[in-house]
Coordinates of C-alpha atoms in Angstrom, one line a residue:
Chain J
M1 CA 116.4 103.5 110.2
L2 CA 116.3 101.2 107.2
G3 CA 119.3 100.6 104.9
R4 CA 119.6 99.4 101.4
L5 CA 116.9 97.3 99.6
N6 CA 118.7 94.0 99.7
H7 CA 116.1 92.3 97.4
V8 CA 112.6 92.1 96.0
G9 CA 111.0 88.7 96.7
V10 CA 109.1 87.4 93.6
A11 CA 107.0 84.3 94.0
T12 CA 106.8 81.8 91.2
A13 CA 105.4 78.4 90.6
S14 CA 108.6 77.4 88.9
I15 CA 112.0 78.8 89.6
E16 CA 113.3 77.0 86.6
R17 CA 111.0 78.8 84.3
S18 CA 111.4 82.2 85.9
A19 CA 115.2 81.8 85.9
E20 CA 115.1 81.3 82.2
C21 CA 113.4 84.7 81.8
Y22 CA 115.8 86.4 84.2
R23 CA 118.9 85.0 82.4
M24 CA 117.5 86.6 79.3
L25 CA 116.9 89.9 81.1
F26 CA 120.2 90.2 83.1
G27 CA 122.5 87.6 81.5
D28 CA 123.5 84.0 82.5
A29 CA 126.0 85.1 85.1
A30 CA 123.4 87.1 87.1
V31 CA 121.3 84.1 88.0
G32 CA 122.5 82.1 91.0
E33 CA 122.0 78.4 91.8
P34 CA 118.6 77.7 93.5
F35 CA 118.7 76.2 97.0
D36 CA 116.2 74.9 99.5
L37 CA 115.2 76.7 102.8
P38 CA 113.2 73.9 104.4
A39 CA 112.7 75.8 107.7
Q40 CA 110.8 78.5 105.7
G41 CA 109.1 76.2 103.3
V42 CA 110.7 77.7 100.2
R43 CA 113.2 77.1 97.5
V44 CA 114.9 80.3 96.4
C45 CA 117.2 81.6 93.7
F46 CA 118.9 85.1 93.7
V47 CA 119.2 87.2 90.6
D48 CA 121.8 90.0 90.6
A49 CA 120.5 93.3 89.2
P50 CA 123.2 96.0 89.2
N51 CA 122.1 97.7 92.4
T52 CA 120.0 95.0 94.2
Q53 CA 118.7 91.4 93.9
I54 CA 115.6 89.7 92.9
E55 CA 114.8 86.6 95.1
L56 CA 112.8 84.1 93.2
I57 CA 110.7 82.0 95.7
E58 CA 109.0 78.7 94.9
P59 CA 106.9 76.7 97.4
L60 CA 108.7 73.8 99.1
G61 CA 106.5 71.2 100.8
A62 CA 102.8 71.1 101.3
D63 CA 102.9 73.7 104.1
S64 CA 104.8 76.3 102.2
P65 CA 103.5 79.9 102.9
I66 CA 103.8 80.6 99.2
H67 CA 101.0 78.3 98.2
G68 CA 98.4 80.8 99.3
F69 CA 100.1 83.6 97.4
L70 CA 100.2 81.6 94.2
A71 CA 96.6 80.5 94.6
K72 CA 95.7 84.2 94.5
N73 CA 98.3 85.1 91.9
P74 CA 98.7 82.0 89.7
A75 CA 101.1 83.9 87.4
G76 CA 103.4 84.7 90.3
G77 CA 104.3 88.2 91.4
Q78 CA 105.9 90.5 93.9
H79 CA 105.8 88.9 97.3
H80 CA 107.9 91.1 99.7
L81 CA 110.6 93.7 100.0
C82 CA 113.7 93.1 102.1
Y83 CA 115.7 96.0 103.6
E84 CA 119.0 95.7 105.5
V85 CA 119.7 96.9 109.0
P86 CA 123.0 96.9 111.0
D87 CA 121.5 95.1 114.1
I88 CA 118.5 92.8 113.9
H89 CA 117.6 93.0 117.6
A90 CA 117.8 96.8 117.7
A91 CA 115.5 96.8 114.6
K92 CA 113.0 94.5 116.2
S93 CA 112.8 96.8 119.2
W94 CA 112.4 99.8 117.0
F95 CA 109.5 98.3 115.0
E96 CA 107.8 97.1 118.1
G97 CA 108.3 100.5 119.7
K98 CA 106.4 102.0 116.8
G99 CA 103.5 99.6 117.4
M100 CA 104.3 97.6 114.2
R101 CA 103.8 93.8 114.3
V102 CA 107.0 91.8 114.0
L103 CA 106.1 88.3 112.8
G104 CA 108.1 85.9 115.1
E105 CA 111.6 86.0 116.4
P106 CA 114.7 86.7 114.3
R107 CA 115.8 83.6 112.5
I108 CA 118.5 82.8 109.8
G109 CA 117.4 83.9 106.4
A110 CA 118.5 83.1 102.8
H111 CA 121.7 85.1 103.0
G112 CA 122.8 83.5 106.3
T113 CA 122.1 86.5 108.5
P114 CA 119.1 87.0 110.9
I115 CA 115.9 88.2 109.5
F116 CA 112.3 88.9 110.5
F117 CA 109.1 90.0 108.7
V118 CA 106.9 92.9 109.5
H119 CA 103.1 92.6 109.0
P120 CA 102.0 94.0 105.7
K121 CA 99.1 95.8 107.3
D122 CA 101.6 98.0 109.2
M123 CA 103.7 98.7 106.1
G124 CA 101.1 100.0 103.6
G125 CA 100.3 96.5 102.3
V126 CA 103.9 95.5 101.7
L127 CA 105.1 92.4 103.4
T128 CA 108.5 93.6 104.6
E129 CA 111.6 91.5 105.5
I130 CA 114.2 93.1 107.7
M131 CA 117.7 91.5 107.3
E132 CA 120.9 92.1 109.2
S133 CA 123.6 93.1 106.8
P134 CA 126.2 90.5 106.1
R135 CA 129.4 91.1 108.2
G136 CA 132.0 93.2 106.5
E137 CA 129.5 94.6 104.1
H138 CA 127.9 98.0 104.6
Chain A
M1 CA 119.8 93.8 78.8
L2 CA 118.2 95.5 81.8
G3 CA 120.1 98.0 84.1
R4 CA 119.5 99.1 87.6
L5 CA 116.2 98.8 89.5
N6 CA 115.2 102.5 89.3
H7 CA 112.3 102.1 91.7
V8 CA 109.6 99.8 93.2
G9 CA 106.1 101.2 92.6
V10 CA 103.9 100.9 95.7
A11 CA 100.2 101.8 95.4
T12 CA 98.5 103.6 98.2
A13 CA 95.1 105.1 98.9
S14 CA 96.9 108.1 100.6
I15 CA 100.4 109.3 99.7
E16 CA 100.1 111.6 102.7
R17 CA 99.6 108.7 105.1
S18 CA 102.2 106.5 103.4
A19 CA 104.8 109.3 103.3
E20 CA 104.5 109.6 107.1
C21 CA 105.5 105.9 107.4
Y22 CA 108.4 106.3 105.0
R23 CA 109.7 109.4 106.8
M24 CA 109.9 107.3 109.9
L25 CA 111.6 104.4 108.0
F26 CA 114.1 106.5 106.0
G27 CA 114.2 109.9 107.5
D28 CA 112.5 113.2 106.5
A29 CA 115.0 114.1 103.8
A30 CA 114.4 110.8 102.0
V31 CA 110.8 111.6 101.1
G32 CA 110.3 114.0 98.1
E33 CA 107.4 116.3 97.3
P34 CA 104.3 114.6 95.8
F35 CA 103.3 115.6 92.3
D36 CA 100.6 114.8 89.8
L37 CA 101.0 112.9 86.5
P38 CA 97.6 113.6 85.0
A39 CA 98.4 111.8 81.7
Q40 CA 98.9 108.6 83.7
G41 CA 96.1 109.2 86.2
V42 CA 98.4 109.1 89.2
R43 CA 99.9 111.3 91.9
V44 CA 103.4 110.1 92.8
C45 CA 106.0 110.7 95.5
F46 CA 109.5 109.3 95.4
V47 CA 111.3 108.0 98.5
D48 CA 115.1 107.5 98.5
A49 CA 116.4 104.3 99.8
P50 CA 120.2 104.1 99.8
N51 CA 120.4 102.1 96.5
T52 CA 117.0 102.6 94.8
Q53 CA 113.7 104.4 95.2
I54 CA 110.2 103.6 96.3
E55 CA 107.5 105.3 94.1
L56 CA 104.3 105.9 96.1
I57 CA 101.4 106.0 93.7
E58 CA 97.9 107.3 94.5
P59 CA 94.9 107.3 92.1
L60 CA 94.4 110.7 90.4
G61 CA 90.9 111.1 88.8
A62 CA 88.1 108.7 88.3
D63 CA 89.8 106.7 85.4
S64 CA 93.1 106.1 87.3
P65 CA 94.5 102.6 86.6
I66 CA 95.3 102.4 90.3
H67 CA 91.6 102.2 91.4
G68 CA 91.4 98.6 90.3
F69 CA 94.6 97.6 92.1
L70 CA 93.4 99.2 95.4
A71 CA 90.0 97.6 95.0
K72 CA 91.8 94.2 95.1
N73 CA 94.4 95.4 97.7
P74 CA 92.7 97.9 99.9
A75 CA 95.8 98.3 102.2
G76 CA 97.9 99.2 99.1
G77 CA 100.9 97.1 98.1
Q78 CA 103.6 96.5 95.5
H79 CA 102.4 97.6 92.1
H80 CA 105.4 97.4 89.7
L81 CA 109.1 97.2 89.3
C82 CA 111.0 99.8 87.1
Y83 CA 114.3 99.0 85.5
E84 CA 116.6 101.4 83.6
V85 CA 117.8 100.9 80.0
P86 CA 120.1 103.1 78.0
D87 CA 117.8 103.4 74.9
I88 CA 114.0 103.1 75.2
H89 CA 113.4 102.3 71.5
A90 CA 116.1 99.6 71.4
A91 CA 114.5 98.2 74.6
K92 CA 111.0 98.1 73.0
S93 CA 112.3 96.3 69.9
W94 CA 114.2 93.8 72.2
F95 CA 111.1 92.9 74.2
E96 CA 108.9 92.7 71.1
G97 CA 111.5 90.5 69.5
K98 CA 111.3 88.1 72.5
G99 CA 107.5 88.0 72.0
M100 CA 106.8 90.0 75.1
R101 CA 103.8 92.4 75.1
V102 CA 104.8 96.1 75.4
L103 CA 101.9 98.1 76.6
G104 CA 101.6 101.2 74.3
E105 CA 104.3 103.5 72.9
P106 CA 107.1 105.0 74.9
R107 CA 105.9 108.1 76.8
I108 CA 107.4 110.5 79.3
G109 CA 107.4 109.0 82.8
A110 CA 107.7 110.4 86.4
H111 CA 111.5 111.0 86.0
G112 CA 111.0 113.0 82.8
T113 CA 112.5 110.3 80.5
P114 CA 110.6 107.9 78.2
I115 CA 109.1 104.7 79.7
F116 CA 106.8 101.8 78.7
F117 CA 105.3 98.9 80.6
V118 CA 105.6 95.2 79.8
H119 CA 102.6 92.9 80.4
P120 CA 102.9 91.2 83.8
K121 CA 101.9 87.9 82.2
D122 CA 105.1 88.0 80.2
M123 CA 107.2 88.8 83.3
G124 CA 106.2 86.2 85.8
G125 CA 103.3 88.2 87.1
V126 CA 105.3 91.4 87.7
L127 CA 104.1 94.5 86.0
T128 CA 107.4 95.9 84.7
E129 CA 108.2 99.5 83.8
I130 CA 111.2 100.1 81.5
M131 CA 112.7 103.6 81.8
E132 CA 115.4 105.3 79.8
S133 CA 118.1 106.3 82.2
P134 CA 118.3 110.1 82.8
R135 CA 121.1 111.7 80.7
G136 CA 124.5 111.8 82.4
E137 CA 123.3 109.2 85.0
H138 CA 123.1 105.4 84.7

């Protein structure tokens, strides 16, 4: 049902500071330019590991959903896992058919394709993002 | 410096129950046989995603380091990230040279190659396992 692990979402109070660490770990070229996703209340930055990506996530705005996570985890930490699927609507029906809670309607995510989240309580405590694979890939 | 993401470690109170969920998500053949790692106080089970693995980790014994994590996260959740390196001793020197805290000496990990952990406070809140790539792979 699920495809490749597109990325691991890692929350941070400062993308700038985290990016410095990831440049050291994976090289300058691996760390992309940060950009804002105002609709989701986050600023993000993708880091290329050889077989997947790390998505650094910083709160954007007072209502950012990341504030609560950072209040509990001031040093930052793993926030979610994102898996690819070929068809976001088929995936939504599949999860709902299994009785798992899909959080809201599919919307455009950080990679420009539709995404939704599945409730962590239905995924062994792991907040899980489901993302339609970019066209032409996979 | 770091290579591929070998696995995402996910803590669970019950590998049996989690494995059921992952069989549904990735297919029966993707979920391996659980096995004990008494030296590390954990029972583990690897799940194959197309480009990486999920390592399910259950406490083994009263002194398991996973008890504390599950006390804070009763539903389970993301516990660590594991990256591959070609040479574990070179990696240890590299982290120490950057002033990052390596937790103990390299020891044999779940994949039969040497591993160590880096303190989460030095890795943006992410408990990080460094693992020597299996010979012939990479």
